[in-house]
XYZ file of C-alpha atoms in Angstrom:
764
model
C 106.279 -47.397 -67.579
C 103.844 -43.392 -68.871
C 101.965 -45.184 -71.619
C 102.492 -42.984 -73.857
C 106.046 -42.600 -76.297
C 105.625 -38.255 -76.045
C 107.595 -38.002 -72.157
C 109.966 -35.572 -71.809
C 112.761 -35.660 -68.805
C 111.647 -33.029 -65.748
C 114.934 -33.695 -63.851
C 117.688 -36.023 -63.760
C 120.231 -36.319 -66.168
C 121.216 -39.426 -68.543
C 122.521 -41.702 -64.935
C 118.493 -40.678 -63.611
C 116.383 -39.330 -64.343
C 112.457 -38.407 -63.736
C 109.859 -38.665 -66.360
C 106.832 -37.151 -66.800
C 104.298 -37.023 -70.350
C 104.520 -34.040 -72.300
C 101.436 -32.842 -71.793
C 101.525 -32.950 -67.809
C 105.239 -30.596 -67.955
C 103.450 -27.708 -66.905
C 101.838 -29.088 -64.481
C 101.857 -27.203 -62.285
C 101.470 -24.122 -63.702
C 96.932 -25.034 -64.668
C 96.379 -26.316 -61.212
C 92.712 -26.040 -62.291
C 93.293 -28.338 -65.230
C 94.351 -31.460 -62.563
C 92.200 -31.051 -59.927
C 91.667 -34.560 -58.104
C 93.139 -36.265 -61.157
C 96.444 -37.698 -60.803
C 100.009 -36.982 -62.579
C 101.569 -40.030 -63.108
C 106.013 -39.561 -63.607
C 108.634 -42.480 -64.047
C 111.718 -42.321 -61.860
C 114.142 -44.205 -64.302
C 117.137 -45.659 -62.718
C 118.071 -48.501 -65.742
C 120.952 -46.651 -65.782
C 122.872 -46.839 -62.775
C 123.419 -50.936 -63.499
C 123.869 -51.257 -66.782
C 125.064 -48.383 -69.934
C 128.635 -48.455 -71.268
C 130.921 -51.023 -72.023
C 133.414 -50.383 -68.508
C 130.258 -51.940 -67.172
C 131.669 -55.523 -68.408
C 134.659 -54.336 -65.510
C 132.262 -55.636 -63.255
C 131.737 -58.824 -63.249
C 135.857 -58.923 -61.917
C 134.755 -57.634 -58.960
C 131.988 -60.886 -58.439
C 133.563 -62.063 -55.203
C 133.415 -58.401 -54.089
C 130.419 -58.096 -54.377
C 129.083 -61.122 -53.093
C 130.515 -60.983 -49.592
C 129.856 -57.513 -49.411
C 126.305 -58.599 -49.517
C 127.782 -60.682 -46.303
C 127.869 -57.386 -44.441
C 124.354 -56.749 -44.444
C 122.385 -60.294 -43.564
C 123.594 -60.625 -40.765
C 120.778 -61.015 -38.278
C 118.634 -58.612 -36.186
C 119.795 -58.402 -32.566
C 118.885 -56.889 -29.707
C 121.216 -54.764 -27.620
C 124.075 -56.503 -28.406
C 126.308 -53.420 -30.807
C 129.686 -55.333 -30.059
C 128.673 -58.650 -31.191
C 127.291 -56.133 -34.199
C 130.294 -54.616 -34.979
C 132.825 -57.427 -34.190
C 129.828 -59.303 -37.136
C 130.712 -56.119 -39.884
C 134.447 -56.427 -38.284
C 135.236 -59.782 -40.098
C 133.717 -59.758 -43.024
C 135.773 -55.965 -43.320
C 138.809 -58.527 -42.205
C 137.116 -60.778 -44.877
C 136.883 -58.962 -47.874
C 140.836 -58.204 -47.814
C 141.905 -61.326 -48.131
C 139.853 -61.395 -51.440
C 141.555 -58.376 -52.752
C 144.524 -59.957 -51.264
C 143.896 -63.533 -52.824
C 142.899 -61.953 -56.375
C 146.444 -59.792 -56.719
C 147.841 -62.461 -55.549
C 146.532 -64.676 -58.044
C 147.501 -61.942 -60.545
C 150.886 -62.691 -59.266
C 151.215 -65.919 -59.796
C 150.554 -65.413 -64.074
C 152.869 -62.516 -64.048
C 155.818 -63.379 -61.467
C 155.122 -66.845 -61.239
C 154.064 -69.229 -63.885
C 155.114 -66.089 -66.638
C 158.091 -64.465 -65.312
C 159.709 -67.169 -63.149
C 158.609 -70.395 -65.229
C 158.723 -69.980 -68.561
C 161.562 -66.873 -68.939
C 163.376 -69.873 -67.375
C 163.387 -72.630 -69.178
C 164.382 -71.927 -73.099
C 162.202 -74.673 -73.575
C 158.878 -73.066 -73.083
C 160.622 -69.890 -74.959
C 160.821 -71.573 -77.946
C 158.741 -69.863 -80.153
C 157.498 -67.162 -77.933
C 159.305 -64.151 -78.882
C 157.962 -62.239 -76.477
C 159.929 -63.718 -73.433
C 162.469 -64.056 -75.717
C 164.627 -61.332 -74.111
C 163.932 -62.561 -70.959
C 165.831 -65.662 -71.280
C 168.955 -65.936 -70.693
C 169.365 -68.392 -73.851
C 168.007 -66.584 -76.159
C 169.191 -63.444 -75.324
C 173.054 -64.585 -74.320
C 174.124 -65.285 -70.498
C 174.907 -61.619 -70.767
C 171.149 -60.672 -71.417
C 170.139 -57.717 -68.680
C 167.021 -58.271 -68.252
C 167.240 -62.217 -67.543
C 168.438 -62.695 -64.211
C 165.591 -63.336 -62.299
C 165.349 -60.434 -59.624
C 164.462 -57.649 -62.550
C 162.043 -61.185 -64.967
C 159.852 -60.387 -61.623
C 160.989 -56.572 -61.454
C 159.316 -56.171 -64.535
C 156.652 -59.202 -64.500
C 155.329 -57.077 -60.918
C 153.851 -54.267 -63.010
C 150.890 -57.035 -64.075
C 149.732 -56.995 -60.679
C 150.938 -53.076 -59.604
C 148.803 -52.181 -62.928
C 145.410 -54.480 -61.405
C 145.886 -53.344 -58.131
C 145.530 -49.580 -59.471
C 142.106 -50.193 -62.379
C 141.076 -51.276 -58.927
C 141.780 -48.454 -56.923
C 140.041 -46.352 -60.726
C 137.357 -48.358 -60.978
C 136.003 -47.858 -56.737
C 137.050 -43.865 -57.161
C 135.749 -43.030 -60.316
C 132.413 -45.170 -59.610
C 132.260 -43.325 -56.274
C 132.371 -39.895 -57.915
C 129.750 -40.913 -60.898
C 126.616 -43.096 -58.684
C 127.598 -42.471 -54.345
C 128.663 -38.643 -54.530
C 125.243 -37.709 -53.592
C 124.521 -36.451 -50.812
C 120.886 -37.444 -49.483
C 118.390 -34.914 -48.079
C 119.537 -33.174 -45.031
C 117.938 -34.138 -41.621
C 116.373 -31.658 -39.534
C 115.212 -32.125 -36.310
C 111.050 -33.018 -36.383
C 109.258 -32.571 -33.621
C 107.296 -36.186 -34.862
C 110.255 -38.098 -35.430
C 110.669 -41.781 -33.747
C 112.857 -42.946 -31.767
C 113.453 -46.294 -33.174
C 114.206 -46.051 -36.547
C 114.613 -48.096 -38.912
C 118.559 -48.314 -39.906
C 118.004 -47.081 -43.788
C 115.764 -43.991 -42.360
C 119.541 -42.735 -40.550
C 120.859 -39.487 -41.783
C 123.807 -41.400 -42.723
C 122.744 -44.632 -44.120
C 122.873 -43.996 -48.242
C 126.555 -41.841 -47.881
C 129.353 -44.345 -46.583
C 132.130 -42.057 -48.284
C 134.138 -41.767 -45.144
C 134.866 -45.674 -45.059
C 134.369 -46.287 -48.234
C 137.320 -43.821 -48.471
C 139.030 -45.752 -45.705
C 138.666 -49.075 -47.435
C 140.034 -47.767 -50.735
C 143.342 -46.507 -49.427
C 143.584 -50.306 -47.141
C 142.909 -52.403 -49.983
C 145.635 -50.448 -52.200
C 147.817 -50.280 -50.733
C 147.018 -54.130 -48.964
C 148.135 -54.583 -53.487
C 151.071 -52.729 -53.455
C 152.455 -54.592 -50.487
C 151.109 -57.860 -51.484
C 153.320 -57.472 -55.088
C 155.725 -55.975 -52.776
C 155.946 -59.355 -51.348
C 155.572 -61.851 -53.685
C 158.805 -59.968 -55.501
C 160.755 -59.244 -52.523
C 160.192 -62.260 -50.628
C 162.091 -64.436 -53.249
C 165.154 -62.319 -54.142
C 165.817 -61.723 -49.682
C 165.223 -65.500 -49.590
C 168.309 -65.970 -51.731
C 170.821 -63.515 -50.101
C 170.109 -64.941 -46.955
C 171.973 -68.010 -48.443
C 176.231 -68.674 -46.569
C 177.957 -66.541 -48.733
C 175.243 -64.460 -49.997
C 175.922 -60.800 -50.295
C 175.898 -59.109 -46.848
C 174.537 -55.551 -47.897
C 171.784 -56.630 -49.730
C 170.983 -59.719 -47.305
C 170.575 -56.268 -44.952
C 168.754 -54.793 -47.151
C 166.430 -57.307 -47.394
C 165.534 -57.663 -43.688
C 164.847 -54.920 -43.410
C 162.250 -54.394 -46.523
C 160.577 -57.618 -45.341
C 159.922 -55.858 -41.985
C 158.792 -52.979 -43.579
C 156.675 -54.904 -46.124
C 155.230 -56.125 -42.499
C 154.740 -53.439 -40.683
C 152.879 -52.115 -43.339
C 150.818 -55.358 -43.091
C 149.931 -54.881 -39.710
C 148.442 -51.379 -40.335
C 146.805 -52.024 -43.210
C 144.790 -54.370 -41.058
C 144.191 -50.938 -38.268
C 142.592 -48.915 -40.395
C 140.485 -51.735 -41.419
C 139.533 -52.958 -38.413
C 139.242 -49.114 -36.519
C 136.140 -47.979 -37.649
C 133.285 -49.032 -39.363
C 130.061 -47.179 -40.835
C 128.614 -44.269 -39.615
C 124.869 -44.214 -40.509
C 123.635 -41.933 -36.969
C 124.378 -39.046 -38.480
C 125.771 -37.803 -42.278
C 129.320 -38.414 -42.094
C 131.101 -35.386 -44.587
C 134.398 -35.518 -43.052
C 138.045 -37.323 -44.982
C 140.223 -38.413 -43.112
C 142.944 -37.115 -45.882
C 146.370 -37.654 -44.300
C 145.056 -41.670 -44.492
C 142.982 -41.835 -47.884
C 146.190 -40.228 -49.406
C 149.525 -41.414 -47.912
C 148.943 -44.756 -46.811
C 148.055 -45.856 -50.918
C 151.483 -44.087 -51.908
C 153.308 -45.271 -49.408
C 152.982 -48.447 -50.402
C 153.913 -47.864 -53.569
C 156.841 -46.774 -52.900
C 157.622 -49.473 -51.086
C 157.137 -51.195 -53.367
C 159.433 -49.364 -56.085
C 162.403 -49.888 -53.537
C 161.435 -53.520 -53.637
C 161.678 -52.957 -57.330
C 164.742 -51.659 -57.319
C 166.285 -54.241 -54.882
C 165.303 -56.694 -56.662
C 166.710 -55.863 -60.077
C 169.889 -55.526 -58.283
C 173.008 -57.605 -60.080
C 172.775 -61.160 -58.845
C 175.142 -63.023 -61.703
C 174.386 -66.987 -60.055
C 170.352 -66.321 -59.275
C 168.970 -68.902 -61.348
C 164.879 -69.631 -61.307
C 164.350 -74.195 -60.497
C 161.083 -75.083 -60.103
C 158.426 -72.905 -58.709
C 158.392 -69.591 -57.384
C 159.289 -69.781 -54.111
C 155.568 -68.374 -51.860
C 152.996 -71.911 -52.257
C 152.526 -71.657 -49.254
C 150.732 -68.096 -49.642
C 147.541 -68.986 -51.248
C 147.608 -71.878 -48.274
C 147.857 -69.168 -45.754
C 145.109 -67.533 -47.800
C 142.516 -70.151 -47.574
C 143.470 -71.367 -43.668
C 143.271 -67.217 -42.931
C 139.545 -67.067 -45.503
C 138.390 -70.134 -43.081
C 139.158 -69.394 -39.740
C 137.358 -66.148 -40.464
C 133.759 -68.031 -41.803
C 133.590 -70.024 -39.045
C 134.071 -67.428 -36.506
C 131.405 -64.930 -38.693
C 128.887 -68.431 -38.766
C 129.363 -67.749 -34.031
C 128.869 -64.124 -33.781
C 125.646 -65.139 -36.935
C 124.071 -67.974 -33.752
C 124.628 -64.936 -30.889
C 123.295 -62.666 -32.770
C 119.875 -64.974 -34.517
C 119.863 -66.152 -30.616
C 118.661 -62.561 -28.994
C 115.724 -62.233 -31.449
C 115.169 -65.823 -33.404
C 112.752 -65.469 -36.052
C 111.229 -68.227 -38.364
C 111.202 -66.724 -41.761
C 115.145 -65.895 -41.373
C 117.216 -67.573 -44.085
C 119.629 -69.889 -43.103
C 118.465 -69.285 -39.371
C 120.783 -66.434 -39.097
C 124.013 -68.477 -40.894
C 122.924 -67.007 -44.315
C 125.869 -63.895 -43.764
C 128.556 -66.261 -42.810
C 127.506 -68.942 -46.105
C 127.264 -66.141 -48.639
C 130.803 -65.179 -47.316
C 131.810 -68.138 -47.686
C 130.767 -68.914 -51.649
C 132.015 -65.366 -52.273
C 135.717 -67.093 -50.769
C 134.845 -69.672 -52.766
C 134.383 -67.909 -55.989
C 137.287 -65.957 -55.841
C 139.221 -69.029 -55.166
C 137.984 -70.837 -58.393
C 138.538 -67.118 -60.424
C 142.001 -67.469 -59.172
C 142.770 -70.945 -59.751
C 140.979 -70.840 -63.717
C 143.098 -67.983 -65.019
C 145.766 -69.712 -63.552
C 145.379 -73.110 -64.526
C 144.101 -71.917 -67.819
C 147.316 -69.584 -68.599
C 149.791 -72.676 -66.925
C 147.965 -74.976 -69.677
C 148.811 -72.115 -72.365
C 152.519 -71.687 -71.247
C 152.915 -75.629 -71.971
C 151.771 -75.593 -74.775
C 148.575 -77.387 -74.332
C 150.598 -80.337 -71.750
C 150.389 -81.197 -68.409
C 152.088 -79.049 -66.176
C 153.915 -80.707 -63.536
C 153.383 -84.005 -64.342
C 156.040 -83.893 -67.258
C 155.573 -80.402 -69.110
C 158.064 -77.693 -69.749
C 156.617 -76.030 -66.470
C 156.274 -77.115 -62.927
C 152.667 -75.296 -63.097
C 150.739 -73.191 -60.437
C 150.805 -74.384 -57.123
C 150.075 -77.747 -55.543
C 147.198 -75.696 -53.983
C 145.032 -74.648 -56.944
C 145.089 -77.863 -58.247
C 143.879 -79.494 -54.936
C 141.063 -76.218 -55.400
C 139.837 -77.413 -58.355
C 139.656 -81.254 -57.857
C 136.934 -80.387 -55.219
C 134.937 -78.509 -57.856
C 133.137 -82.595 -59.709
C 132.392 -83.849 -55.574
C 130.506 -80.323 -55.186
C 128.217 -80.453 -58.444
C 127.196 -84.130 -57.940
C 126.191 -82.461 -54.803
C 124.694 -79.423 -56.423
C 123.035 -82.136 -59.434
C 121.941 -83.837 -56.103
C 119.625 -80.764 -54.582
C 118.355 -80.097 -58.289
C 117.188 -83.355 -58.830
C 115.481 -82.959 -55.075
C 114.070 -79.546 -56.081
C 112.985 -80.664 -59.416
C 110.606 -83.777 -56.954
C 109.665 -81.250 -54.822
C 107.988 -79.139 -58.075
C 106.321 -82.137 -59.439
C 104.513 -82.750 -55.904
C 103.633 -79.272 -55.884
C 102.745 -79.304 -59.660
C 100.253 -81.871 -58.727
C 98.520 -79.944 -55.528
C 98.478 -77.287 -57.544
C 96.900 -78.654 -60.371
C 93.858 -80.408 -58.226
C 93.686 -76.326 -56.849
C 93.604 -74.300 -60.006
C 89.867 -75.168 -60.357
C 88.851 -72.917 -57.345
C 90.197 -69.835 -58.339
C 87.950 -70.368 -61.622
C 84.726 -71.191 -59.882
C 82.940 -69.583 -63.080
C 84.464 -71.550 -65.327
C 84.751 -75.244 -64.260
C 82.521 -76.619 -67.437
C 86.009 -75.290 -69.891
C 89.072 -77.559 -67.756
C 91.777 -77.689 -70.370
C 94.008 -80.282 -68.888
C 96.772 -78.440 -70.586
C 96.142 -75.658 -69.246
C 96.203 -76.493 -65.718
C 99.092 -78.528 -65.691
C 100.889 -75.030 -67.426
C 99.235 -72.674 -64.897
C 100.051 -75.316 -62.313
C 103.289 -75.919 -63.374
C 104.512 -71.824 -63.060
C 103.073 -71.898 -59.360
C 105.335 -74.471 -58.538
C 108.211 -72.998 -60.010
C 107.704 -69.801 -58.504
C 108.093 -71.307 -55.072
C 111.929 -72.744 -56.276
C 112.519 -68.877 -54.328
C 111.236 -70.130 -50.916
C 114.296 -72.827 -51.078
C 117.120 -71.080 -52.447
C 117.862 -70.813 -47.989
C 118.438 -74.553 -47.768
C 120.435 -74.724 -51.548
C 122.649 -71.698 -50.205
C 123.307 -73.290 -47.023
C 123.894 -76.720 -48.046
C 126.223 -75.226 -51.097
C 127.973 -73.677 -48.861
C 129.051 -75.924 -46.106
C 129.475 -78.724 -48.693
C 132.224 -75.822 -49.731
C 133.866 -75.597 -46.607
C 134.304 -78.919 -45.719
C 135.350 -79.197 -49.498
C 138.083 -76.691 -48.529
C 139.597 -78.213 -45.784
C 140.357 -81.595 -46.804
C 141.790 -79.305 -49.991
C 144.004 -77.845 -47.795
C 145.270 -80.447 -45.802
C 145.685 -82.822 -48.444
C 147.841 -80.228 -50.532
C 149.852 -79.070 -46.984
C 150.065 -83.018 -46.194
C 151.473 -84.416 -48.963
C 152.616 -80.955 -50.972
C 151.837 -83.367 -54.089
C 148.970 -82.723 -57.247
C 145.787 -85.127 -56.106
C 146.234 -88.354 -58.616
C 150.404 -88.911 -57.828
C 149.086 -88.728 -53.940
C 146.545 -91.397 -54.655
C 149.296 -93.969 -55.733
C 149.527 -96.850 -53.752
C 146.322 -96.669 -52.319
C 143.486 -99.316 -53.828
C 142.783 -99.093 -57.453
C 139.268 -96.891 -56.344
C 140.925 -94.234 -54.882
C 143.946 -93.543 -57.365
C 140.981 -93.912 -60.453
C 138.374 -90.969 -58.258
C 141.258 -89.245 -57.442
C 142.963 -88.709 -60.864
C 139.566 -88.589 -62.481
C 138.424 -85.374 -60.106
C 142.105 -83.792 -60.584
C 141.748 -83.983 -64.212
C 138.118 -83.525 -64.926
C 138.362 -80.664 -62.419
C 140.951 -78.788 -63.894
C 138.759 -79.372 -67.195
C 135.522 -77.653 -65.809
C 137.831 -74.580 -63.539
C 138.761 -73.734 -67.522
C 135.809 -74.428 -69.258
C 134.393 -71.755 -66.145
C 136.914 -68.728 -66.327
C 136.492 -69.057 -70.612
C 132.939 -68.689 -70.322
C 133.448 -65.938 -67.371
C 135.787 -63.873 -70.216
C 133.548 -64.814 -73.201
C 130.553 -63.385 -70.921
C 132.386 -60.090 -70.195
C 133.477 -59.656 -73.532
C 130.041 -60.010 -75.100
C 128.628 -58.133 -72.535
C 131.231 -54.935 -73.150
C 129.919 -54.777 -76.568
C 126.308 -56.016 -76.549
C 124.203 -53.518 -73.847
C 121.407 -56.193 -73.614
C 124.020 -58.764 -72.279
C 125.303 -55.625 -70.161
C 121.401 -54.618 -68.745
C 121.088 -58.352 -67.445
C 124.144 -58.500 -65.782
C 122.308 -55.256 -64.476
C 119.472 -57.073 -63.212
C 121.066 -60.068 -62.199
C 122.751 -57.141 -60.081
C 120.415 -54.977 -58.693
C 120.010 -57.152 -55.523
C 123.949 -57.313 -54.690
C 124.817 -53.367 -55.502
C 121.648 -51.730 -53.987
C 123.374 -51.813 -50.780
C 126.113 -49.320 -49.795
C 130.038 -51.087 -50.232
C 130.654 -51.202 -46.288
C 133.051 -54.946 -46.732
C 134.552 -54.177 -49.826
C 135.730 -50.669 -51.659
C 136.420 -52.541 -54.652
C 132.656 -53.999 -54.561
C 130.366 -52.661 -57.279
C 129.419 -49.028 -57.336
C 125.778 -49.014 -55.277
C 123.471 -47.599 -57.192
C 120.502 -47.033 -54.652
C 123.392 -44.199 -52.698
C 122.291 -42.249 -56.190
C 119.098 -43.610 -56.425
C 117.069 -43.124 -52.683
C 118.338 -39.600 -52.398
C 117.094 -38.942 -55.842
C 113.691 -39.921 -55.221
C 113.830 -38.630 -51.737
C 114.604 -35.292 -53.049
C 111.625 -35.552 -55.567
C 108.960 -36.196 -53.282
C 110.518 -33.878 -50.287
C 110.675 -30.650 -52.367
C 107.458 -31.129 -53.760
C 105.906 -31.533 -50.666
C 107.266 -28.724 -49.340
C 106.417 -26.430 -52.264
C 103.020 -27.422 -53.382
C 101.674 -29.021 -49.451
C 100.141 -31.731 -51.568
C 100.462 -35.667 -51.426
C 101.963 -38.381 -53.338
C 101.159 -41.983 -54.248
C 104.730 -43.835 -54.489
C 104.508 -47.223 -56.868
C 107.062 -49.456 -57.089
C 107.315 -52.948 -58.814
C 110.131 -55.518 -58.030
C 113.203 -53.873 -56.462
C 111.611 -50.734 -57.544
C 109.124 -51.362 -54.201
C 112.569 -51.970 -52.295
C 113.564 -47.851 -53.538
C 110.276 -46.711 -52.901
C 110.732 -48.680 -49.374
C 113.927 -46.999 -48.762
C 112.821 -43.263 -49.935
C 110.212 -43.058 -47.420
C 112.149 -44.158 -44.898
C 114.364 -41.444 -45.888
C 111.936 -38.454 -45.073
C 110.955 -37.282 -42.245
C 107.822 -38.842 -40.750
C 105.171 -35.041 -41.173
C 106.737 -36.257 -45.116
C 105.843 -39.540 -44.814
C 101.927 -39.548 -43.208
C 101.193 -37.471 -46.820
C 103.224 -39.950 -48.969
C 100.623 -43.783 -50.172
C 102.858 -46.787 -50.801
C 102.098 -49.395 -52.984
C 103.985 -52.144 -54.589
C 103.427 -55.076 -56.773
C 105.331 -58.101 -57.535
C 107.555 -56.957 -54.391
C 110.478 -58.950 -53.052
C 110.102 -56.522 -49.793
C 109.645 -59.982 -47.329
C 110.243 -62.910 -49.987
C 113.512 -62.111 -50.661
C 114.791 -59.456 -48.316
C 113.008 -59.259 -45.299
C 114.176 -63.453 -45.193
C 117.899 -63.003 -45.966
C 118.641 -59.306 -44.307
C 116.578 -59.421 -41.599
C 118.380 -56.922 -39.911
C 117.642 -54.052 -42.412
C 113.800 -55.658 -44.082
C 112.515 -57.811 -41.517
C 108.979 -57.478 -40.177
C 109.757 -55.023 -36.521
C 110.960 -52.825 -40.413
C 108.275 -53.359 -41.863
C 105.198 -52.983 -39.732
C 106.607 -49.798 -38.851
C 106.675 -48.517 -42.434
C 103.390 -49.567 -42.468
C 102.780 -47.640 -39.898
C 104.631 -43.682 -40.535
C 102.817 -44.415 -44.150
C 99.840 -43.132 -44.751
C 98.328 -46.569 -46.527
C 100.434 -49.282 -47.691
C 99.125 -52.000 -50.453
C 100.942 -54.951 -52.233
C 100.002 -56.857 -54.900
C 101.394 -60.292 -56.062
C 101.085 -63.690 -58.136
C 101.152 -67.202 -56.813
C 102.839 -67.680 -59.974
C 105.846 -64.983 -59.103
C 108.716 -66.112 -58.329
C 110.263 -63.079 -56.875
C 106.967 -60.989 -55.672
C 105.274 -62.003 -53.192
C 103.173 -61.502 -49.950
C 104.263 -58.521 -46.877
C 103.493 -61.265 -44.705
C 102.956 -58.311 -41.608
C 102.098 -59.744 -37.787
C 98.745 -59.672 -36.757
C 96.462 -57.025 -38.116
C 98.710 -55.777 -40.009
C 98.886 -58.394 -42.501
C 95.342 -57.853 -44.583
C 95.146 -54.142 -43.854
C 98.762 -54.371 -46.447
C 97.984 -57.378 -48.667
C 95.879 -57.384 -51.530
C 94.365 -61.876 -51.983
C 96.999 -62.992 -54.372
C 95.904 -62.428 -57.708
C 94.253 -64.185 -61.037
C 97.290 -65.702 -62.972
C 96.122 -65.709 -65.760
C 92.602 -63.505 -65.598
C 91.264 -66.130 -67.223
C 91.127 -70.026 -67.869
C 89.562 -70.327 -70.424
C 87.846 -67.798 -73.556
C 85.214 -65.249 -71.909
C 83.188 -61.989 -73.854
C 86.148 -60.307 -71.395
C 88.680 -62.188 -72.990
C 88.250 -63.988 -76.438
C 91.672 -64.881 -76.690
C 93.580 -66.922 -74.137
C 94.639 -65.029 -71.235
C 98.524 -64.967 -70.850
C 100.465 -65.955 -67.387
C 102.017 -62.920 -66.657
C 104.241 -64.306 -63.450
C 106.422 -61.138 -62.379
C 105.879 -58.530 -65.181
C 102.432 -56.252 -66.407
C 100.928 -56.353 -63.280
C 99.048 -52.938 -64.511
C 97.245 -55.587 -66.537
C 95.051 -56.541 -63.605
C 92.091 -54.399 -63.128
C 92.914 -55.321 -58.786
C 96.103 -52.739 -59.770
C 93.931 -49.452 -61.022
C 91.244 -50.867 -57.833
C 93.724 -50.607 -55.824
C 95.328 -47.368 -57.186
C 92.436 -45.621 -56.350
C 91.783 -46.483 -53.415
C 95.147 -45.046 -52.212
C 94.115 -41.901 -53.884
C 91.209 -41.627 -52.373
C 92.661 -41.658 -48.967
C 93.893 -37.777 -50.244
C 93.791 -35.729 -51.028
C 92.033 -34.341 -54.360
C 92.939 -30.934 -54.991
C 96.508 -29.940 -56.246
C 96.857 -26.746 -54.286
C 98.066 -23.573 -56.559
C 101.999 -22.741 -56.878
C 103.380 -20.674 -53.985
C 103.739 -17.030 -54.894
C 107.153 -15.929 -55.899
C 107.655 -14.394 -53.026
C 107.932 -17.241 -50.379
C 111.721 -17.815 -51.238
C 114.118 -18.657 -54.310
C 114.736 -22.484 -52.263
C 110.863 -23.236 -52.928
C 110.722 -21.451 -55.775
C 113.445 -23.744 -57.543
C 111.601 -26.791 -55.771
C 108.279 -26.791 -56.613
C 108.140 -29.260 -60.254
C 105.938 -32.300 -58.953
C 102.722 -32.689 -59.217
C 100.482 -35.055 -56.676
C 99.473 -37.335 -55.894
C 102.109 -38.779 -58.390
C 102.799 -42.629 -59.173
C 106.993 -43.502 -60.274
C 106.794 -47.418 -61.135
C 110.628 -48.078 -60.434
C 112.811 -48.720 -63.897
C 112.844 -48.763 -67.449
C 113.678 -52.121 -68.153
C-alpha cells in the first residue's frame, strides 16, 4: 500500500492500525523537510473481516447477515417516517423468525431424530453405544434415562448450548469491534440541517438496539427449546386418566411460554435504531433479566419433563411437526408485507437506478429465509440419513425421519436450480452479444495502434469488458430467484399440509409423468441439500485452519458486514463501527492539531469507508478534505442496492461538502464504476473510463504486453498520479509547524498525522 517494505505502525492495534513509511514516522517534527510534499499513510483494516480461526463460525451466521442487509436496502422515501419504521419492524421480526428456525432445527436434530426416534427404536441404537443408556431395551426397563421426557431434557442441552454460543459470539464481537464510540458531535455553525443518515452522530454506535435485540433473540432461543421439550410432555399429561398435578403444571408452564414469546416480540417491536444522537444509555434491567428469565423457565420445563412417567413411549415423530410449517408461513407473510411497504416507499421518490425497483430488501429477506431453511433442512436430512444407517427415513427405514415439510422444501431445490441454470444461460448469451459489440469498439480506444490489430488480444479485452457488465444484471437474477423461491416455498408448504406425505408418496396414483417427477425431485433434492450441507461444513473447517480461506470469507462479506446490526444481533460484527470512527478520529485530530488538509484515497470497499468517514466529519473539517476513489462500488453496488443511504442525493451532497472528489474506474472492472451524479456534478467527479490495458500492443513504454488489470492496481495507471496531483494542488502545500506544548495536552496528543495524507483502503 505504501510502496515501501519499511513501515511502522503509528496508531492503532493488531486489529486495525495506521501505518507510515519508516522515514515518515516523525514528519511532524520536521515540517521544513515536508513543505510542499505529501506524506502517505495507510489504514489497514483487513483483520476486522478475517483473522483467527473463530471467524469460521461466521458461516453459521450467514442467514442472519443476509436478513440484516435487507434492513438497509429500503428505498429512498420522503416524509414517510411511519412507513420507514414499519419497514424496519418487519425486517426485525423476520430476523427473529430466523433465530427461532435455527434453534428449532437444532431441536429437530437433538430432540426428535436422536433422543425421541433413534433412542426409542432398538434397531437404531444397535451399534451406537453412546445412545445405549437412553434406550429402554439396551439399558433395561429400569434405566433412569430411558423415559422419553428425560431423554428430551438431556438432549435439550444441545440447542440450549447453541443459543448460549450465539449470545457469546454476539457479545464478544460487539466488545471487540463495535464498542468504539464515534467522534463526539459538537454543534457547528456551518452544519447543514439536511444530512445523510451516515453522517448522523449515532449511526455508527448501535449499542442500545444490539443489546436489546441480543437479549430478545437469546430469550427466544431458550423459549424455543423449552417449547420443544415441554409441549410433548404436556400433551402426554393431558391424556384421559393422566396425573392432574402434572397436567396443571404443564398448562401453567405452556401459558408462561406463550407469555414469554409475547414479551420477546414486544421487545423486538418496541424500539428501533437511534441515529440522531449518540445514545450511550442501556436498558440494563431488560438486557440482563429477559434472557435469564427465559433460561430459568427452560430449567423448570426440563425438570417438569424429567418427572417420572412410566407409561410414556416415544412413537413416530416428536409431536410438533407443524412448527416448521408455522415458521415458513410467518416468514412468507412478513416478506409479502415487507414488499408492500417497499412499494409504497419507492413510490414517494422513484429512481430508475434502484435495484429491483425498490424490492431489493424484500427479495434479499426472502433469500435469507430460504438460506435458513436449506441449512436447517440439510442438517436434519444428513443426521437422519446417518442415524438410519444410510437407508431412507420415512420409507421403511429404521426411523421416520425429519418433518414432511423439510422433505418438500428439499424437493423444490431441483426446479429452482433449473430456473437458475436458464438465467445463467440467458446471461451467457447476453454476454456473448456484448462481447461481439465490444470487439468493434476496442480499436477505437487505441487509435494509434490500429495497424497492430490482434484478433486474440481484441477478444480478450472485449470478453473482460462484457463479463464486467454482469454485475449490473445481478438485480434481475436476485429478483427472479427470490420470486421463484417464494412461489416454490408456498407450493411446498401447501403440499406438506394437504397431503401429510413426502412428495414421492403424495404423487402415487397420479400420472406417470407427475409421479416420476415427484420421486426424482425428492431424491435429487435430498442429495443436493445433503451435498450443500457437507460443502458448508467442509468450507467452515477449511476456513478454521486456513488463513487464506478466512480472508476469502472476509472479502466476500465486506458488503454484508459493513452495515450495523440493526435487524439481527447474531449477524457477523460490523467492522465499519470500528473503522469509520478510526478514520474520523484520525482526520479530525490531525486537522485540529496542525491546521493542515488531507487527501483521503480509497479503493473498492475502502472508498465506501472513506465516504462514510467523510460524512462523519464536521462540515468545517470536511471542506478541508479531498476525496479520491478508484474501483469504487459507491454507486454501482451501494447506490443501487442501498438507495436510502447512497442514492444520488447522498452522493451529490458528498461531492458538494468535501473540498473536491474525483473518481476513477475502468470498463473492465466488475465492481467499480462511475458515480453517475446528476447534472454538472457527474463530469466534475468522474474521469472518463481509464484504458485497460494501458497499451494494446508492444510500445516503447510497454515493450511487453500490458496486462488487463480489471479491478486491481489502479495506482499503476498514470491517471492515478495525475488526479492525486490535481487534488494536492487544490490544497495547501505547506505543513504548519507543530503547536507549542502550552496549547493543551489533548491537542498535543492528537498531533500525529501530516497532511495531505493518502490512505488507501486495506492490505488485501
